[in-house]
């Protein structure tokens, strides 16, 4: 099967090719003294158990430090017991929607926006802006789409056809050299390329950088993350590109439906939430309606 047709088959197997996921799921945790969870081991909170929903209404109020989330008459707190306050009204509404959409049971592991906010507020690893940027850029050394196989030929061709256009776009967009390699040592990334990308990421605030590092970690790719941030790629495209070899193997050998499908949906959900978080933290839009009611 030609690689282009094979890739189109991969896409056909996964519905929703062109739409950004409209549900921002995320990770963690709730109102008073609960622990949050992000699928990044070095900065994750311990995942909490599910809990029976204990509130009726979710509302948003504006305080001195930003926008707050209220569960009935309780103010939402972070795992470190700080007041849960976000910088934009749009982000507050998105987080409130996560809480309002919970049914009889609160499933904290589906609340990725809440988790990202908790991480930004508590900063459990106490990293500064420069450290966040360096952590994200470090993924260039092991970027998924920069590592290539030498065989089989069909997979070599598939990687070339699907990944090369992304690298070409990034090189043109940022005026840098990136390249790819089949060496176990990975590609040799020029110093200037790192400097340009560090400078670009420095234009984002601390909250957005938490989201950027989160997405980079999900996709294991700086290039795919930049494509998402620039709206050059959809979430579905970026996720499939990050799983190209796995999708190739699935096409060849078949897949375990409950396992592969669950993993794919989870990765889409986390990636979509991270991208939404980045954009909501990078914009200062005001939304008129603050009260969310059932």
Short mmCIF file of N, CA and C in Angstrom, two decimals, residues 90-255:
data_model
loop_
_atom_site.label_atom_id
_atom_site.label_comp_id
_atom_site.label_asym_id
_atom_site.label_seq_id
_atom_site.Cartn_x
_atom_site.Cartn_y
_atom_site.Cartn_z
N UNK A 90 -12.18 34.17 30.33
CA UNK A 90 -12.42 33.05 29.42
C UNK A 90 -11.92 31.74 30.03
N UNK A 91 -10.74 31.78 30.65
CA UNK A 91 -10.20 30.59 31.30
C UNK A 91 -11.06 30.19 32.49
N UNK A 92 -11.53 31.17 33.25
CA UNK A 92 -12.40 30.88 34.39
C UNK A 92 -13.67 30.16 33.94
N UNK A 93 -14.24 30.60 32.84
CA UNK A 93 -15.46 29.97 32.33
C UNK A 93 -15.17 28.54 31.87
N UNK A 94 -14.02 28.34 31.23
CA UNK A 94 -13.66 27.00 30.79
C UNK A 94 -13.48 26.06 31.98
N UNK A 95 -12.82 26.53 33.04
CA UNK A 95 -12.64 25.72 34.23
C UNK A 95 -13.98 25.46 34.91
N UNK A 96 -14.80 26.49 35.01
CA UNK A 96 -16.12 26.33 35.63
C UNK A 96 -16.96 25.31 34.87
N UNK A 97 -16.79 25.30 33.55
CA UNK A 97 -17.52 24.32 32.74
C UNK A 97 -17.08 22.89 33.06
N UNK A 98 -15.79 22.70 33.32
CA UNK A 98 -15.32 21.38 33.74
C UNK A 98 -16.06 20.92 35.00
N UNK A 99 -16.15 21.83 35.98
CA UNK A 99 -16.80 21.48 37.23
C UNK A 99 -18.31 21.30 37.05
N UNK A 100 -18.90 22.15 36.23
CA UNK A 100 -20.35 22.08 36.04
C UNK A 100 -20.76 20.84 35.25
N UNK A 101 -19.86 20.32 34.42
CA UNK A 101 -20.19 19.17 33.59
C UNK A 101 -20.07 17.84 34.33
N UNK A 102 -19.53 17.86 35.54
CA UNK A 102 -19.45 16.62 36.32
C UNK A 102 -20.86 16.17 36.71
N UNK A 103 -21.09 14.89 36.66
CA UNK A 103 -22.42 14.36 36.98
C UNK A 103 -22.51 14.03 38.47
N UNK A 104 -23.05 12.88 38.79
CA UNK A 104 -23.18 12.50 40.20
C UNK A 104 -21.82 12.30 40.86
N UNK A 105 -20.85 11.87 40.05
CA UNK A 105 -19.49 11.64 40.55
C UNK A 105 -18.53 12.61 39.91
N UNK A 106 -17.66 13.21 40.72
CA UNK A 106 -16.63 14.11 40.20
C UNK A 106 -15.43 13.26 39.77
N UNK A 107 -15.11 13.31 38.51
CA UNK A 107 -13.98 12.54 37.98
C UNK A 107 -12.83 13.52 37.73
N UNK A 108 -11.98 13.63 38.73
CA UNK A 108 -10.92 14.63 38.68
C UNK A 108 -9.94 14.40 37.53
N UNK A 109 -9.78 13.14 37.14
CA UNK A 109 -8.82 12.83 36.08
C UNK A 109 -9.29 13.28 34.70
N UNK A 110 -10.51 13.77 34.60
CA UNK A 110 -10.99 14.31 33.32
C UNK A 110 -10.88 15.83 33.27
N UNK A 111 -10.35 16.44 34.33
CA UNK A 111 -10.38 17.90 34.45
C UNK A 111 -8.98 18.49 34.25
N UNK A 112 -8.51 18.42 33.00
CA UNK A 112 -7.14 18.81 32.69
C UNK A 112 -6.90 20.31 32.85
N UNK A 113 -7.88 21.13 32.53
CA UNK A 113 -7.70 22.58 32.69
C UNK A 113 -7.54 22.94 34.16
N UNK A 114 -8.32 22.31 35.01
CA UNK A 114 -8.20 22.55 36.44
C UNK A 114 -6.81 22.16 36.92
N UNK A 115 -6.31 21.03 36.43
CA UNK A 115 -4.97 20.58 36.82
C UNK A 115 -3.89 21.56 36.39
N UNK A 116 -3.99 22.04 35.17
CA UNK A 116 -3.00 22.99 34.67
C UNK A 116 -3.02 24.29 35.47
N UNK A 117 -4.22 24.73 35.84
CA UNK A 117 -4.32 25.93 36.68
C UNK A 117 -3.69 25.69 38.05
N UNK A 118 -3.96 24.53 38.64
CA UNK A 118 -3.36 24.20 39.92
C UNK A 118 -1.84 24.20 39.85
N UNK A 119 -1.31 23.64 38.78
CA UNK A 119 0.14 23.60 38.61
C UNK A 119 0.71 25.01 38.47
N UNK A 120 0.00 25.86 37.73
CA UNK A 120 0.46 27.24 37.55
C UNK A 120 0.41 28.02 38.86
N UNK A 121 -0.63 27.78 39.64
CA UNK A 121 -0.79 28.52 40.89
C UNK A 121 0.16 28.03 41.98
N UNK A 122 0.29 26.72 42.12
CA UNK A 122 1.12 26.17 43.19
C UNK A 122 2.59 26.03 42.80
N UNK A 123 2.84 25.87 41.49
CA UNK A 123 4.21 25.68 40.98
C UNK A 123 4.96 24.71 41.90
N UNK A 124 4.50 23.46 41.99
CA UNK A 124 5.05 22.53 42.98
C UNK A 124 6.55 22.28 42.87
N UNK A 125 7.12 22.42 41.67
CA UNK A 125 8.57 22.22 41.52
C UNK A 125 9.35 23.52 41.59
N UNK A 126 8.62 24.64 41.81
CA UNK A 126 9.26 25.95 42.01
C UNK A 126 10.20 26.33 40.86
N UNK A 127 9.75 26.07 39.64
CA UNK A 127 10.57 26.47 38.49
C UNK A 127 10.22 27.88 38.03
N UNK A 128 11.23 28.59 37.55
CA UNK A 128 11.00 29.94 37.04
C UNK A 128 10.76 29.90 35.53
N UNK A 129 10.57 31.04 34.93
CA UNK A 129 10.24 31.10 33.50
C UNK A 129 11.35 30.50 32.64
N UNK A 130 12.58 30.85 32.95
CA UNK A 130 13.69 30.33 32.16
C UNK A 130 13.77 28.81 32.23
N UNK A 131 13.52 28.25 33.40
CA UNK A 131 13.58 26.79 33.55
C UNK A 131 12.46 26.10 32.78
N UNK A 132 11.29 26.70 32.75
CA UNK A 132 10.19 26.14 31.97
C UNK A 132 10.52 26.14 30.48
N UNK A 133 11.09 27.24 30.01
CA UNK A 133 11.46 27.34 28.60
C UNK A 133 12.52 26.30 28.25
N UNK A 134 13.54 26.19 29.08
CA UNK A 134 14.62 25.23 28.82
C UNK A 134 14.09 23.80 28.83
N UNK A 135 13.14 23.51 29.72
CA UNK A 135 12.58 22.16 29.79
C UNK A 135 11.84 21.80 28.51
N UNK A 136 11.13 22.78 27.95
CA UNK A 136 10.39 22.53 26.70
C UNK A 136 11.36 22.38 25.53
N UNK A 137 12.33 23.30 25.42
CA UNK A 137 13.26 23.28 24.29
C UNK A 137 14.14 22.04 24.33
N UNK A 138 14.39 21.49 25.51
CA UNK A 138 15.22 20.28 25.63
C UNK A 138 14.64 19.12 24.82
N UNK A 139 13.32 19.14 24.60
CA UNK A 139 12.68 18.06 23.83
C UNK A 139 13.13 18.07 22.37
N UNK A 140 13.78 19.14 21.91
CA UNK A 140 14.32 19.15 20.55
C UNK A 140 15.29 17.99 20.35
N UNK A 141 16.02 17.64 21.39
CA UNK A 141 17.03 16.58 21.27
C UNK A 141 16.41 15.22 21.01
N UNK A 142 15.15 15.06 21.37
CA UNK A 142 14.48 13.77 21.19
C UNK A 142 13.13 13.94 20.50
N UNK A 143 12.99 15.01 19.73
CA UNK A 143 11.70 15.31 19.10
C UNK A 143 11.24 14.16 18.22
N UNK A 144 9.99 13.74 18.43
CA UNK A 144 9.43 12.59 17.73
C UNK A 144 9.65 12.65 16.23
N UNK A 145 9.36 13.80 15.61
CA UNK A 145 9.39 13.84 14.15
C UNK A 145 10.79 14.07 13.58
N UNK A 146 11.79 14.22 14.46
CA UNK A 146 13.17 14.35 14.00
C UNK A 146 13.89 13.01 13.99
N UNK A 147 13.35 12.01 14.67
CA UNK A 147 13.94 10.68 14.69
C UNK A 147 13.32 9.83 13.59
N UNK A 148 14.15 9.23 12.75
CA UNK A 148 13.66 8.43 11.63
C UNK A 148 14.20 7.00 11.71
N UNK A 149 13.39 6.07 11.16
CA UNK A 149 13.82 4.68 11.08
C UNK A 149 14.56 4.48 9.76
N UNK A 150 15.30 3.38 9.66
CA UNK A 150 16.00 3.04 8.43
C UNK A 150 15.27 1.94 7.66
N UNK A 151 14.37 1.26 8.34
CA UNK A 151 13.55 0.23 7.71
C UNK A 151 12.34 -0.02 8.61
N UNK A 152 11.26 -0.59 8.04
CA UNK A 152 11.04 -0.99 6.64
C UNK A 152 10.85 0.23 5.74
N UNK A 153 11.01 0.02 4.46
CA UNK A 153 10.97 1.10 3.49
C UNK A 153 9.63 1.83 3.50
N UNK A 154 8.55 1.07 3.71
CA UNK A 154 7.22 1.71 3.71
C UNK A 154 7.09 2.71 4.86
N UNK A 155 7.66 2.38 6.03
CA UNK A 155 7.60 3.30 7.16
C UNK A 155 8.55 4.48 6.95
N UNK A 156 9.71 4.22 6.36
CA UNK A 156 10.65 5.30 6.03
C UNK A 156 9.95 6.32 5.13
N UNK A 157 9.24 5.83 4.12
CA UNK A 157 8.55 6.71 3.18
C UNK A 157 7.41 7.44 3.86
N UNK A 158 6.71 6.75 4.74
CA UNK A 158 5.60 7.36 5.47
C UNK A 158 6.08 8.51 6.35
N UNK A 159 7.17 8.29 7.09
CA UNK A 159 7.73 9.35 7.93
C UNK A 159 8.16 10.54 7.09
N UNK A 160 8.80 10.27 5.97
CA UNK A 160 9.25 11.34 5.09
C UNK A 160 8.06 12.16 4.57
N UNK A 161 7.03 11.48 4.11
CA UNK A 161 5.88 12.17 3.51
C UNK A 161 5.07 12.95 4.53
N UNK A 162 4.99 12.44 5.76
CA UNK A 162 4.12 13.08 6.75
C UNK A 162 4.86 14.04 7.68
N UNK A 163 6.12 13.74 8.00
CA UNK A 163 6.86 14.57 8.95
C UNK A 163 7.67 15.68 8.29
N UNK A 164 8.23 15.41 7.10
CA UNK A 164 9.07 16.42 6.44
C UNK A 164 8.33 17.74 6.22
N UNK A 165 7.05 17.73 5.80
CA UNK A 165 6.35 19.01 5.61
C UNK A 165 6.25 19.83 6.90
N UNK A 166 6.16 19.17 8.04
CA UNK A 166 6.10 19.89 9.32
C UNK A 166 7.44 20.55 9.61
N UNK A 167 8.52 19.81 9.40
CA UNK A 167 9.85 20.39 9.63
C UNK A 167 10.11 21.55 8.67
N UNK A 168 9.70 21.39 7.40
CA UNK A 168 9.88 22.47 6.42
C UNK A 168 9.09 23.71 6.81
N UNK A 169 7.88 23.49 7.31
CA UNK A 169 7.06 24.62 7.77
C UNK A 169 7.74 25.33 8.94
N UNK A 170 8.22 24.56 9.91
CA UNK A 170 8.84 25.16 11.10
C UNK A 170 10.12 25.91 10.73
N UNK A 171 10.91 25.34 9.84
CA UNK A 171 12.15 26.00 9.44
C UNK A 171 11.86 27.33 8.74
N UNK A 172 10.83 27.34 7.92
CA UNK A 172 10.46 28.57 7.21
C UNK A 172 9.81 29.57 8.17
N UNK A 173 8.95 29.08 9.04
CA UNK A 173 8.22 29.95 9.96
C UNK A 173 9.16 30.66 10.94
N UNK A 174 10.17 29.96 11.43
CA UNK A 174 11.05 30.54 12.45
C UNK A 174 12.44 30.90 11.90
N UNK A 175 12.67 30.61 10.63
CA UNK A 175 13.96 30.96 10.04
C UNK A 175 15.11 30.20 10.65
N UNK A 176 14.93 28.89 10.86
CA UNK A 176 15.95 28.09 11.52
C UNK A 176 16.21 26.81 10.73
N UNK A 177 17.25 26.08 11.15
CA UNK A 177 17.54 24.76 10.60
C UNK A 177 17.24 23.72 11.67
N UNK A 178 16.56 22.65 11.26
CA UNK A 178 16.23 21.60 12.23
C UNK A 178 16.75 20.25 11.74
N UNK A 179 16.16 19.72 10.69
CA UNK A 179 16.65 18.47 10.12
C UNK A 179 16.18 17.25 10.88
N UNK A 180 16.57 16.07 10.37
CA UNK A 180 16.20 14.80 10.99
C UNK A 180 17.39 13.86 10.93
N UNK A 181 17.28 12.72 11.63
CA UNK A 181 18.40 11.80 11.69
C UNK A 181 17.92 10.39 12.00
N UNK A 182 18.66 9.40 11.50
CA UNK A 182 18.38 8.00 11.85
C UNK A 182 19.34 7.53 12.93
N UNK A 183 20.23 8.41 13.37
CA UNK A 183 21.21 8.05 14.39
C UNK A 183 20.56 7.93 15.75
N UNK A 184 21.05 7.01 16.55
CA UNK A 184 20.54 6.87 17.92
C UNK A 184 20.84 8.11 18.74
N UNK A 185 21.82 8.90 18.31
CA UNK A 185 22.16 10.14 19.00
C UNK A 185 21.20 11.27 18.66
N UNK A 186 20.35 11.04 17.66
CA UNK A 186 19.38 12.06 17.29
C UNK A 186 19.99 13.11 16.39
N UNK A 187 19.18 14.08 15.94
CA UNK A 187 19.68 15.12 15.04
C UNK A 187 20.57 16.11 15.78
N UNK A 188 21.44 16.74 15.04
CA UNK A 188 22.30 17.79 15.61
C UNK A 188 21.60 19.13 15.41
N UNK A 189 21.03 19.65 16.49
CA UNK A 189 20.28 20.90 16.41
C UNK A 189 21.23 22.09 16.57
N UNK A 190 21.30 22.98 15.58
CA UNK A 190 22.20 24.13 15.68
C UNK A 190 21.89 25.00 16.89
N UNK A 191 22.93 25.61 17.43
CA UNK A 191 22.77 26.49 18.60
C UNK A 191 21.81 27.64 18.29
N UNK A 192 21.91 28.19 17.08
CA UNK A 192 21.04 29.31 16.72
C UNK A 192 19.57 28.90 16.75
N UNK A 193 19.28 27.67 16.33
CA UNK A 193 17.89 27.19 16.36
C UNK A 193 17.36 27.20 17.78
N UNK A 194 18.15 26.72 18.71
CA UNK A 194 17.73 26.71 20.12
C UNK A 194 17.50 28.15 20.61
N UNK A 195 18.41 29.02 20.26
CA UNK A 195 18.30 30.41 20.71
C UNK A 195 17.05 31.08 20.17
N UNK A 196 16.74 30.83 18.91
CA UNK A 196 15.55 31.43 18.30
C UNK A 196 14.29 30.91 18.99
N UNK A 197 14.22 29.61 19.25
CA UNK A 197 13.03 29.05 19.88
C UNK A 197 12.91 29.47 21.34
N UNK A 198 14.05 29.59 22.03
CA UNK A 198 14.02 30.10 23.42
C UNK A 198 13.47 31.52 23.42
N UNK A 199 13.94 32.34 22.49
CA UNK A 199 13.47 33.72 22.40
C UNK A 199 11.98 33.78 22.10
N UNK A 200 11.52 32.90 21.21
CA UNK A 200 10.10 32.88 20.87
C UNK A 200 9.25 32.49 22.09
N UNK A 201 9.65 31.45 22.79
CA UNK A 201 8.88 31.00 23.95
C UNK A 201 8.91 32.03 25.08
N UNK A 202 9.97 32.84 25.13
CA UNK A 202 10.08 33.86 26.18
C UNK A 202 9.00 34.92 26.05
N UNK A 203 8.35 34.99 24.88
CA UNK A 203 7.28 35.98 24.70
C UNK A 203 5.98 35.55 25.37
N UNK A 204 5.93 34.30 25.86
CA UNK A 204 4.74 33.79 26.54
C UNK A 204 4.87 33.97 28.05
N UNK A 205 3.74 34.11 28.73
CA UNK A 205 3.77 34.27 30.19
C UNK A 205 3.92 32.90 30.87
N UNK A 206 4.10 32.92 32.18
CA UNK A 206 4.35 31.70 32.94
C UNK A 206 3.22 30.69 32.79
N UNK A 207 1.98 31.17 32.80
CA UNK A 207 0.84 30.26 32.68
C UNK A 207 0.86 29.55 31.33
N UNK A 208 1.02 30.31 30.27
CA UNK A 208 1.05 29.71 28.94
C UNK A 208 2.22 28.73 28.81
N UNK A 209 3.35 29.05 29.43
CA UNK A 209 4.51 28.16 29.35
C UNK A 209 4.24 26.82 30.05
N UNK A 210 3.47 26.85 31.13
CA UNK A 210 3.09 25.58 31.76
C UNK A 210 2.30 24.73 30.77
N UNK A 211 1.40 25.38 30.03
CA UNK A 211 0.62 24.66 29.03
C UNK A 211 1.48 24.16 27.89
N UNK A 212 2.45 24.98 27.45
CA UNK A 212 3.33 24.59 26.36
C UNK A 212 4.14 23.35 26.74
N UNK A 213 4.72 23.38 27.94
CA UNK A 213 5.50 22.22 28.37
C UNK A 213 4.62 20.98 28.49
N UNK A 214 3.40 21.17 28.94
CA UNK A 214 2.44 20.05 29.07
C UNK A 214 2.19 19.41 27.71
N UNK A 215 1.91 20.24 26.69
CA UNK A 215 1.62 19.70 25.35
C UNK A 215 2.86 19.06 24.75
N UNK A 216 4.01 19.71 24.90
CA UNK A 216 5.26 19.13 24.39
C UNK A 216 5.48 17.74 24.97
N UNK A 217 5.20 17.60 26.26
CA UNK A 217 5.40 16.32 26.93
C UNK A 217 4.41 15.27 26.43
N UNK A 218 3.17 15.68 26.16
CA UNK A 218 2.17 14.74 25.65
C UNK A 218 2.59 14.20 24.29
N UNK A 219 3.00 15.10 23.39
CA UNK A 219 3.32 14.72 22.01
C UNK A 219 4.77 14.32 21.83
N UNK A 220 5.60 14.61 22.86
CA UNK A 220 7.04 14.37 22.78
C UNK A 220 7.62 15.08 21.56
N UNK A 221 7.12 16.28 21.31
CA UNK A 221 7.56 17.01 20.13
C UNK A 221 7.36 18.51 20.29
N UNK A 222 8.46 19.25 20.17
CA UNK A 222 8.37 20.71 20.15
C UNK A 222 7.76 21.17 18.83
N UNK A 223 8.13 20.52 17.74
CA UNK A 223 7.67 20.92 16.41
C UNK A 223 6.15 20.80 16.27
N UNK A 224 5.59 19.70 16.73
CA UNK A 224 4.14 19.52 16.64
C UNK A 224 3.42 20.51 17.56
N UNK A 225 4.00 20.80 18.70
CA UNK A 225 3.40 21.77 19.62
C UNK A 225 3.38 23.16 19.00
N UNK A 226 4.46 23.55 18.36
CA UNK A 226 4.50 24.85 17.69
C UNK A 226 3.47 24.90 16.57
N UNK A 227 3.30 23.79 15.86
CA UNK A 227 2.29 23.73 14.81
C UNK A 227 0.90 23.92 15.35
N UNK A 228 0.62 23.37 16.53
CA UNK A 228 -0.68 23.57 17.18
C UNK A 228 -0.86 25.00 17.63
N UNK A 229 0.17 25.57 18.23
CA UNK A 229 0.08 26.94 18.74
C UNK A 229 -0.15 27.95 17.62
N UNK A 230 0.41 27.67 16.45
CA UNK A 230 0.25 28.57 15.30
C UNK A 230 -0.98 28.22 14.47
N UNK A 231 -1.77 27.25 14.94
CA UNK A 231 -2.96 26.79 14.22
C UNK A 231 -2.62 26.23 12.84
N UNK A 232 -1.39 25.75 12.70
CA UNK A 232 -0.98 25.09 11.46
C UNK A 232 -1.48 23.66 11.44
N UNK A 233 -1.69 23.08 12.64
CA UNK A 233 -2.19 21.72 12.78
C UNK A 233 -3.42 21.72 13.68
N UNK A 234 -4.30 20.76 13.47
CA UNK A 234 -5.39 20.52 14.42
C UNK A 234 -4.88 19.54 15.48
N UNK A 235 -5.62 19.43 16.56
CA UNK A 235 -5.26 18.46 17.59
C UNK A 235 -5.21 17.05 17.02
N UNK A 236 -6.21 16.69 16.24
CA UNK A 236 -6.26 15.34 15.68
C UNK A 236 -5.06 15.06 14.79
N UNK A 237 -4.67 16.03 13.97
CA UNK A 237 -3.52 15.84 13.10
C UNK A 237 -2.24 15.69 13.92
N UNK A 238 -2.04 16.56 14.90
CA UNK A 238 -0.83 16.52 15.71
C UNK A 238 -0.72 15.20 16.47
N UNK A 239 -1.82 14.74 17.03
CA UNK A 239 -1.81 13.47 17.78
C UNK A 239 -1.47 12.31 16.85
N UNK A 240 -2.08 12.26 15.68
CA UNK A 240 -1.80 11.17 14.75
C UNK A 240 -0.36 11.22 14.26
N UNK A 241 0.16 12.41 14.03
CA UNK A 241 1.55 12.54 13.61
C UNK A 241 2.51 12.09 14.71
N UNK A 242 2.14 12.34 15.95
CA UNK A 242 2.99 11.92 17.07
C UNK A 242 2.96 10.40 17.27
N UNK A 243 1.92 9.76 16.74
CA UNK A 243 1.75 8.31 16.87
C UNK A 243 1.93 7.61 15.52
N UNK A 244 2.67 8.20 14.63
CA UNK A 244 2.75 7.70 13.26
C UNK A 244 3.21 6.25 13.19
N UNK A 245 4.29 5.94 13.91
CA UNK A 245 4.80 4.56 13.87
C UNK A 245 3.80 3.59 14.47
N UNK A 246 3.15 3.99 15.55
CA UNK A 246 2.15 3.13 16.17
C UNK A 246 0.97 2.89 15.23
N UNK A 247 0.53 3.96 14.56
CA UNK A 247 -0.58 3.82 13.61
C UNK A 247 -0.17 2.90 12.45
N UNK A 248 1.09 3.00 12.05
CA UNK A 248 1.60 2.12 11.00
C UNK A 248 1.52 0.66 11.44
N UNK A 249 1.95 0.39 12.66
CA UNK A 249 1.90 -0.98 13.18
C UNK A 249 0.47 -1.48 13.32
N UNK A 250 -0.43 -0.58 13.72
CA UNK A 250 -1.84 -0.96 13.84
C UNK A 250 -2.41 -1.34 12.48
N UNK A 251 -2.05 -0.55 11.45
CA UNK A 251 -2.50 -0.86 10.10
C UNK A 251 -1.99 -2.22 9.64
N UNK A 252 -0.79 -2.54 10.08
CA UNK A 252 -0.17 -3.78 9.63
C UNK A 252 -0.64 -4.99 10.43
N UNK A 253 -0.76 -4.83 11.74
CA UNK A 253 -1.03 -5.98 12.60
C UNK A 253 -2.40 -5.95 13.27
N UNK A 254 -3.12 -4.86 13.13
CA UNK A 254 -4.40 -4.74 13.82
C UNK A 254 -4.22 -4.11 15.19
N UNK A 255 -5.31 -3.82 15.88
CA UNK A 255 -5.20 -3.15 17.17
C UNK A 255 -6.15 -3.74 18.19
#
